[in-house]
Amino acid sequence: MAKKDYYEVLGVNRDASEGDIKKAYRKLAMKFHPDRNPDKPKSEEQFKEAKQAYEILSDAEKRTAYDQYGHAGVDPSAAAGAGGFRSAGGDFSEMFGDIFGDIFGGGQRSNVYRGADLRYNLEISLEQAARGTETRIRIPTMEECATCHGSGAKPGTEPTTCPTCGGHGQVRMQQGFFSLQQTCPRCHGSGKIVQSPCSTCHGAGRLKQHKTLSVKIPAGIDEGDRIRLAGEGEAGLNGGPAGDLYVVIHLQPHPVFQRDHNDLHCEMPISFTTAALGGEIEIPTLDGHAKLKIPTETQSAKIFRLRGKGIRGIRSSSTGDLLCHVAIETPVNLTARQKELLQELEAINVKDGGRHNPRAKSWMDKVKEFFES
Ligand SMILES: [Zn+2]
Ligand SMILES: [Zn+2]
């Protein structure tokens, strides 16, 4: 997979102005941003590609270097991309930080890269989050080839020293007034040449594989929390260390509870008779049931707080509360007899001058005053 021309990636001419480049990048970044394309893994690649192109072309110095020397002038891993796998450096700015040291400083560099970090989105239930759990996940990853142990050479053979660079991975070229050091085009910086490639990985040294990992999820974990599995990301390149795997927690919606940090909220519908006369009701909690006393004359939207019936936080020693929000249910499907009883009740209410419904009465009084003034 040859690296695409940065101007082509952004869809601009070689003499495009800074403003045009910025505009083109913005458009692509909006289109391919991974958050906008969660089900299209390809768009992440396109996003990165555009970002990389922009980082080079928006910087006058880097753009000049790119115009003169192409990818080799700005990205030492560009050559590694030709091997059929994407470059492993996660942070481009970090990668570019030493480009000029490389070209102008003449420092020795080996083409060793840390593997990319991986992200895995894991959905768990609220109960699992509250109690903690252990689960197995299957992830695609670039693993060191077991046949050649990452060397890319057929078993029994050894990679030989690259004759072009003498094993340094870098070659010196005379460019005008100064001597330019760049990644060896023959060995792509590894300093070694694989004469007979490993038949399992075709010389790449890494293979796309799936692995199953066991993940311990601590009790109290919340939406968006990340669990880092060190060294479980992609394998490194040319002996570089592996990246990390981040398991990002997502909570499934719960039929009864909504979580707010360590507190739980639930709606608690009660009949209008229970609200008026009081009573005791059974309410669900994460670990069973609890009894709740409803006092007489309970009003709509009242919140009952059950201390310690929430979730014990992962970072705090205290346990949250369960907050039950009262929703008084107006009776439905009334029989003729029930209607008769309610009408009788209402007649008494009216006769008593509204003292059984003080809120409704004071509101009506205010409304009257407003229209009479
Ligand atoms: Zn191999
Ligand atoms: Zn070489």
Tab-separated table of C-alpha atoms in Angstrom, residues 26-357:
chain	number	residue	atom	x	y	z
A	26	ARG	CA	-11.696	21.083	7.849
A	27	LYS	CA	-14.143	19.673	5.349
A	28	LEU	CA	-12.524	16.227	5.415
A	29	ALA	CA	-12.122	16.239	9.181
A	30	MET	CA	-15.828	16.944	9.606
A	31	LYS	CA	-16.728	14.236	7.127
A	32	PHE	CA	-14.498	11.484	8.455
A	33	HIS	CA	-14.344	12.260	12.159
A	34	PRO	CA	-14.541	8.898	13.986
A	35	ASP	CA	-17.184	10.217	16.381
A	36	ARG	CA	-19.454	10.873	13.419
A	37	ASN	CA	-18.770	7.534	11.781
A	38	PRO	CA	-18.806	5.010	14.590
A	39	ASP	CA	-19.640	2.067	12.288
A	40	LYS	CA	-17.159	2.888	9.546
A	41	PRO	CA	-13.669	1.860	10.598
A	42	LYS	CA	-12.376	3.016	7.227
A	43	SER	CA	-13.295	6.605	7.979
A	44	GLU	CA	-10.872	6.614	10.905
A	45	GLU	CA	-8.088	5.791	8.470
A	46	GLN	CA	-9.254	8.551	6.169
A	47	PHE	CA	-9.450	10.947	9.086
A	48	LYS	CA	-5.892	10.121	10.128
A	49	GLU	CA	-4.702	10.402	6.558
A	50	ALA	CA	-6.203	13.879	6.220
A	51	LYS	CA	-4.841	14.919	9.597
A	52	GLN	CA	-1.373	13.763	8.679
A	53	ALA	CA	-1.498	15.522	5.316
A	54	TYR	CA	-2.682	18.696	7.010
A	55	GLU	CA	0.029	18.564	9.663
A	56	ILE	CA	2.645	18.517	6.966
A	57	LEU	CA	1.156	20.930	4.450
A	58	SER	CA	0.098	23.510	7.054
A	59	ASP	CA	3.671	23.839	8.281
A	60	ALA	CA	5.766	25.872	5.851
A	61	GLU	CA	9.028	24.104	6.713
A	62	LYS	CA	7.562	20.635	6.508
A	63	ARG	CA	5.719	21.484	3.331
A	64	THR	CA	8.977	22.579	1.705
A	65	ALA	CA	10.670	19.387	2.812
A	66	TYR	CA	7.761	17.366	1.456
A	67	ASP	CA	7.745	19.214	-1.858
A	68	GLN	CA	11.464	18.502	-2.279
A	69	TYR	CA	11.835	14.977	-0.980
A	70	GLY	CA	8.328	13.526	-0.850
A	71	HIS	CA	7.289	11.316	2.054
A	72	ALA	CA	10.870	10.451	2.867
A	73	GLY	CA	11.451	14.109	3.620
A	74	VAL	CA	8.845	14.283	6.340
A	75	ASP	CA	7.929	10.838	7.549
A	76	PRO	CA	10.556	8.195	8.243
A	77	SER	CA	7.860	5.555	8.671
A	78	ALA	CA	6.473	6.185	5.182
A	79	ALA	CA	8.712	3.507	3.789
A	80	ALA	CA	7.573	1.018	6.413
A	81	GLY	CA	4.027	1.555	5.138
A	82	ALA	CA	5.072	-0.131	1.929
A	83	GLY	CA	5.304	-3.418	3.797
A	84	GLY	CA	1.544	-3.654	3.904
A	85	PHE	CA	0.781	-2.523	7.457
A	86	ARG	CA	0.062	0.877	8.765
A	87	SER	CA	2.634	2.828	10.700
A	88	ALA	CA	2.467	2.221	14.379
A	89	GLY	CA	3.254	5.599	15.875
A	90	GLY	CA	0.041	6.826	17.455
A	91	ASP	CA	0.957	10.435	18.001
A	92	PHE	CA	1.948	12.151	14.804
A	93	SER	CA	3.354	15.240	16.428
A	94	GLU	CA	5.655	13.007	18.435
A	95	MET	CA	6.757	11.341	15.235
A	96	PHE	CA	7.323	14.617	13.475
A	97	GLY	CA	9.162	16.093	16.423
A	98	ASP	CA	12.351	14.312	15.449
A	99	ILE	CA	12.081	14.480	11.684
A	100	PHE	CA	14.258	17.515	11.395
A	101	GLY	CA	16.686	16.172	13.884
A	102	ASP	CA	16.808	13.244	11.555
A	103	ILE	CA	17.313	15.147	8.350
A	104	PHE	CA	19.538	17.940	9.539
A	105	GLY	CA	20.994	16.670	12.769
A	106	GLY	CA	22.283	13.509	11.227
A	107	GLY	CA	21.485	11.518	14.358
A	108	GLN	CA	21.373	7.764	14.066
A	109	ARG	CA	17.847	6.437	14.212
A	110	SER	CA	16.500	2.985	14.046
A	111	ASN	CA	13.046	2.350	12.654
A	112	VAL	CA	11.729	0.973	15.915
A	113	TYR	CA	8.137	1.820	16.740
A	114	ARG	CA	5.915	1.204	19.673
A	115	GLY	CA	2.728	-0.578	18.587
A	116	ALA	CA	-0.504	1.397	18.376
A	117	ASP	CA	-2.821	1.659	21.362
A	118	LEU	CA	-6.160	0.003	20.824
A	119	ARG	CA	-9.572	0.924	22.139
A	120	TYR	CA	-12.329	-1.556	22.856
A	121	ASN	CA	-15.865	-0.467	23.727
A	122	LEU	CA	-17.400	-2.806	26.289
A	123	GLU	CA	-21.072	-2.681	27.170
A	124	ILE	CA	-22.058	-3.995	30.579
A	125	SER	CA	-25.226	-3.945	32.638
A	126	LEU	CA	-25.740	-1.655	35.599
A	127	GLU	CA	-25.676	-4.671	37.926
A	128	GLN	CA	-22.316	-5.780	36.523
A	129	ALA	CA	-20.952	-2.282	36.986
A	130	ALA	CA	-22.212	-2.122	40.557
A	131	ARG	CA	-20.884	-5.514	41.623
A	132	GLY	CA	-17.855	-5.844	39.387
A	133	THR	CA	-17.406	-8.685	36.965
A	134	GLU	CA	-14.923	-10.518	34.852
A	135	THR	CA	-15.516	-10.905	31.145
A	136	ARG	CA	-13.715	-12.135	28.072
A	137	ILE	CA	-13.260	-9.963	25.022
A	138	ARG	CA	-12.063	-10.883	21.570
A	139	ILE	CA	-10.035	-8.245	19.811
A	140	PRO	CA	-8.362	-7.952	16.431
A	141	THR	CA	-4.714	-7.095	16.778
A	142	MET	CA	-1.359	-7.119	14.990
A	143	GLU	CA	0.688	-9.809	16.664
A	144	GLU	CA	4.296	-10.721	16.263
A	145	CYS	CA	4.502	-13.601	13.759
A	146	ALA	CA	5.126	-16.811	15.708
A	147	THR	CA	6.855	-18.518	12.772
A	148	CYS	CA	9.674	-15.988	12.369
A	149	HIS	CA	9.399	-14.277	15.788
A	150	GLY	CA	8.975	-10.937	14.090
A	151	SER	CA	12.108	-11.036	11.955
A	152	GLY	CA	10.135	-11.596	8.751
A	153	ALA	CA	12.719	-14.156	7.605
A	154	LYS	CA	11.958	-17.775	6.777
A	155	PRO	CA	12.856	-20.080	9.704
A	156	GLY	CA	16.461	-21.256	9.337
A	157	THR	CA	17.427	-18.067	7.528
A	158	GLU	CA	18.501	-14.761	8.991
A	159	PRO	CA	17.887	-11.282	7.690
A	160	THR	CA	21.144	-10.021	6.198
A	161	THR	CA	22.722	-6.631	6.666
A	162	CYS	CA	21.407	-4.145	4.130
A	163	PRO	CA	24.165	-3.440	1.585
A	164	THR	CA	22.766	-0.003	0.701
A	165	CYS	CA	23.123	1.514	4.161
A	166	GLY	CA	25.525	-0.985	5.693
A	167	GLY	CA	23.003	-1.753	8.442
A	168	HIS	CA	22.591	1.845	9.644
A	169	GLY	CA	19.062	2.194	8.323
A	170	GLN	CA	19.990	5.675	7.106
A	171	VAL	CA	21.676	6.903	3.976
A	172	ARG	CA	23.408	10.185	3.317
A	173	MET	CA	22.576	12.094	0.164
A	174	GLN	CA	24.126	15.249	-1.155
A	175	GLN	CA	21.359	17.805	-1.696
A	176	GLY	CA	22.638	21.162	-2.845
A	177	PHE	CA	24.661	22.691	-0.048
A	178	PHE	CA	23.979	20.211	2.662
A	179	SER	CA	24.216	16.530	3.152
A	180	LEU	CA	20.858	14.989	3.825
A	181	GLN	CA	20.394	11.889	5.876
A	182	GLN	CA	17.283	9.887	5.172
A	183	THR	CA	15.732	6.529	5.839
A	184	CYS	CA	17.292	3.868	3.663
A	185	PRO	CA	14.870	3.231	0.789
A	186	ARG	CA	15.979	-0.393	0.493
A	187	CYS	CA	15.546	-1.693	4.059
A	188	HIS	CA	13.100	1.013	5.201
A	189	GLY	CA	15.298	1.850	8.144
A	190	SER	CA	15.612	-1.563	9.714
A	191	GLY	CA	19.178	-2.014	8.430
A	192	LYS	CA	18.323	-5.558	7.432
A	193	ILE	CA	17.170	-7.262	4.269
A	194	VAL	CA	15.014	-10.355	4.288
A	195	GLN	CA	16.251	-12.577	1.455
A	196	SER	CA	13.731	-15.384	1.873
A	197	PRO	CA	10.589	-14.005	3.502
A	198	CYS	CA	8.691	-15.982	6.113
A	199	SER	CA	5.766	-17.669	4.365
A	200	THR	CA	3.393	-17.075	7.264
A	201	CYS	CA	3.645	-13.279	7.395
A	202	HIS	CA	5.218	-12.682	3.950
A	203	GLY	CA	8.087	-10.844	5.522
A	204	ALA	CA	6.063	-8.350	7.531
A	205	GLY	CA	6.988	-9.859	10.885
A	206	ARG	CA	3.475	-9.212	12.168
A	207	LEU	CA	0.114	-10.786	11.512
A	208	LYS	CA	-3.447	-9.631	11.938
A	209	GLN	CA	-4.940	-11.942	14.493
A	210	HIS	CA	-7.653	-12.183	17.079
A	211	LYS	CA	-6.933	-12.701	20.687
A	212	THR	CA	-9.179	-13.333	23.640
A	213	LEU	CA	-8.462	-11.479	26.833
A	214	SER	CA	-9.935	-11.724	30.250
A	215	VAL	CA	-10.865	-8.334	31.699
A	216	LYS	CA	-11.503	-7.737	35.393
A	217	ILE	CA	-14.049	-4.993	35.879
A	218	PRO	CA	-13.921	-3.460	39.337
A	219	ALA	CA	-17.133	-2.830	41.266
A	220	GLY	CA	-18.424	0.724	40.960
A	221	ILE	CA	-17.083	1.381	37.476
A	222	ASP	CA	-19.018	4.022	35.557
A	223	GLU	CA	-19.844	5.066	32.015
A	224	GLY	CA	-16.750	6.253	30.145
A	225	ASP	CA	-14.247	4.767	32.613
A	226	ARG	CA	-11.253	3.137	30.977
A	227	ILE	CA	-9.354	0.031	31.962
A	228	ARG	CA	-5.802	-0.060	30.647
A	229	LEU	CA	-4.319	-3.409	29.734
A	230	ALA	CA	-0.635	-2.637	29.375
A	231	GLY	CA	1.079	-4.257	26.430
A	232	GLU	CA	-2.120	-5.734	24.989
A	233	GLY	CA	-2.306	-3.305	22.064
A	234	GLU	CA	-0.674	-3.867	18.694
A	235	ALA	CA	2.764	-5.432	18.540
A	236	GLY	CA	5.612	-3.010	17.928
A	237	LEU	CA	7.648	-2.736	14.737
A	238	ASN	CA	11.227	-3.918	14.447
A	239	GLY	CA	11.368	-4.982	18.071
A	240	GLY	CA	9.483	-1.980	19.476
A	241	PRO	CA	7.250	-2.467	22.517
A	242	ALA	CA	3.577	-3.290	22.131
A	243	GLY	CA	0.930	-0.605	22.609
A	244	ASP	CA	-1.735	-0.698	25.302
A	245	LEU	CA	-5.342	-1.734	25.100
A	246	TYR	CA	-7.963	0.548	26.595
A	247	VAL	CA	-11.292	-1.006	27.458
A	248	VAL	CA	-13.873	1.778	27.560
A	249	ILE	CA	-16.951	1.032	29.666
A	250	HIS	CA	-20.470	1.747	28.452
A	251	LEU	CA	-23.510	1.074	30.595
A	252	GLN	CA	-26.602	-0.470	29.087
A	253	PRO	CA	-29.813	1.398	29.845
A	254	HIS	CA	-31.553	-0.122	32.863
A	255	PRO	CA	-35.337	-0.710	32.870
A	256	VAL	CA	-35.774	0.667	36.404
A	257	PHE	CA	-32.780	2.737	37.460
A	258	GLN	CA	-30.920	5.703	36.061
A	259	ARG	CA	-27.422	6.189	37.406
A	260	ASP	CA	-25.966	9.537	38.366
A	261	HIS	CA	-22.414	8.969	39.595
A	262	ASN	CA	-22.976	6.759	42.622
A	263	ASP	CA	-26.630	7.593	43.107
A	264	LEU	CA	-29.485	5.731	41.522
A	265	HIS	CA	-32.767	7.303	40.544
A	266	CYS	CA	-36.072	5.615	39.858
A	267	GLU	CA	-39.606	6.685	39.194
A	268	MET	CA	-42.076	5.390	41.723
A	269	PRO	CA	-45.703	5.512	40.580
A	270	ILE	CA	-48.175	5.308	43.453
A	271	SER	CA	-51.935	5.356	43.433
A	272	PHE	CA	-53.645	8.534	44.386
A	273	THR	CA	-55.286	6.783	47.321
A	274	THR	CA	-51.905	5.633	48.701
A	275	ALA	CA	-50.592	9.162	48.240
A	276	ALA	CA	-53.515	10.542	50.235
A	277	LEU	CA	-53.843	7.912	52.971
A	278	GLY	CA	-50.226	6.741	53.174
A	279	GLY	CA	-49.040	3.159	53.109
A	280	GLU	CA	-46.061	0.958	52.688
A	281	ILE	CA	-44.725	-0.116	49.320
A	282	GLU	CA	-42.080	-2.511	48.138
A	283	ILE	CA	-39.401	-0.937	45.994
A	284	PRO	CA	-36.663	-2.611	44.002
A	285	THR	CA	-32.996	-2.051	44.820
A	286	LEU	CA	-29.894	-3.375	43.088
A	287	ASP	CA	-29.661	-6.154	45.656
A	288	GLY	CA	-33.280	-7.114	46.152
A	289	HIS	CA	-36.139	-5.193	47.684
A	290	ALA	CA	-36.692	-2.576	50.326
A	291	LYS	CA	-39.833	-1.398	52.078
A	292	LEU	CA	-40.696	2.256	51.914
A	293	LYS	CA	-43.223	4.030	54.115
A	294	ILE	CA	-45.348	6.518	52.215
A	295	PRO	CA	-46.593	9.152	54.635
A	296	THR	CA	-50.130	10.510	54.396
A	297	GLU	CA	-50.662	13.468	52.065
A	298	THR	CA	-47.619	12.694	49.911
A	299	GLN	CA	-47.464	15.107	47.015
A	300	SER	CA	-46.467	14.514	43.423
A	301	ALA	CA	-42.717	14.772	42.573
A	302	LYS	CA	-41.640	14.169	46.173
A	303	ILE	CA	-38.309	12.375	46.365
A	304	PHE	CA	-37.593	9.677	48.904
A	305	ARG	CA	-33.916	9.076	49.558
A	306	LEU	CA	-32.790	5.628	50.648
A	307	ARG	CA	-29.305	6.092	52.021
A	308	GLY	CA	-26.663	3.615	50.983
A	309	LYS	CA	-28.867	1.873	48.424
A	310	GLY	CA	-26.926	3.286	45.483
A	311	ILE	CA	-23.541	2.222	44.165
A	312	ARG	CA	-20.232	2.061	45.986
A	313	GLY	CA	-17.932	4.211	43.889
A	314	ILE	CA	-14.738	2.862	42.454
A	315	ARG	CA	-12.754	5.837	43.725
A	316	SER	CA	-14.744	6.655	46.856
A	317	SER	CA	-15.288	4.686	50.000
A	318	SER	CA	-18.889	5.817	50.397
A	319	THR	CA	-21.944	4.310	48.821
A	320	GLY	CA	-24.481	6.407	46.935
A	321	ASP	CA	-28.213	6.645	47.607
A	322	LEU	CA	-31.345	5.482	45.868
A	323	LEU	CA	-33.696	8.355	45.068
A	324	CYS	CA	-37.310	7.424	44.419
A	325	HIS	CA	-39.309	10.059	42.571
A	326	VAL	CA	-43.008	9.909	43.374
A	327	ALA	CA	-45.380	9.942	40.412
A	328	ILE	CA	-48.987	9.986	41.499
A	329	GLU	CA	-51.104	8.058	39.075
A	330	THR	CA	-54.528	9.361	38.158
A	331	PRO	CA	-56.892	6.354	38.162
A	332	VAL	CA	-57.962	5.081	34.747
A	333	ASN	CA	-60.642	2.654	33.454
A	334	LEU	CA	-63.063	3.742	36.166
A	335	THR	CA	-66.354	1.909	36.629
A	336	ALA	CA	-69.612	3.821	37.028
A	337	ARG	CA	-69.510	3.101	40.750
A	338	GLN	CA	-65.982	4.444	41.130
A	339	LYS	CA	-66.922	7.588	39.248
A	340	GLU	CA	-69.916	8.019	41.502
A	341	LEU	CA	-67.697	7.780	44.597
A	342	LEU	CA	-65.230	10.301	43.213
A	343	GLN	CA	-67.998	12.720	42.335
A	344	GLU	CA	-69.316	12.367	45.845
A	345	LEU	CA	-65.817	13.062	47.190
A	346	GLU	CA	-65.453	16.101	44.989
A	347	ALA	CA	-68.813	17.470	46.114
A	348	ILE	CA	-67.603	17.340	49.740
A	349	ASN	CA	-64.314	19.000	48.731
A	350	VAL	CA	-66.177	21.881	47.109
A	351	LYS	CA	-68.524	22.260	50.050
A	352	ASP	CA	-65.510	22.472	52.398
A	353	GLY	CA	-64.283	25.495	50.476
A	354	GLY	CA	-61.187	23.984	48.943
A	355	ARG	CA	-59.264	23.241	52.130
A	356	HIS	CA	-58.555	19.715	50.919
A	357	ASN	CA	-56.818	21.077	47.851
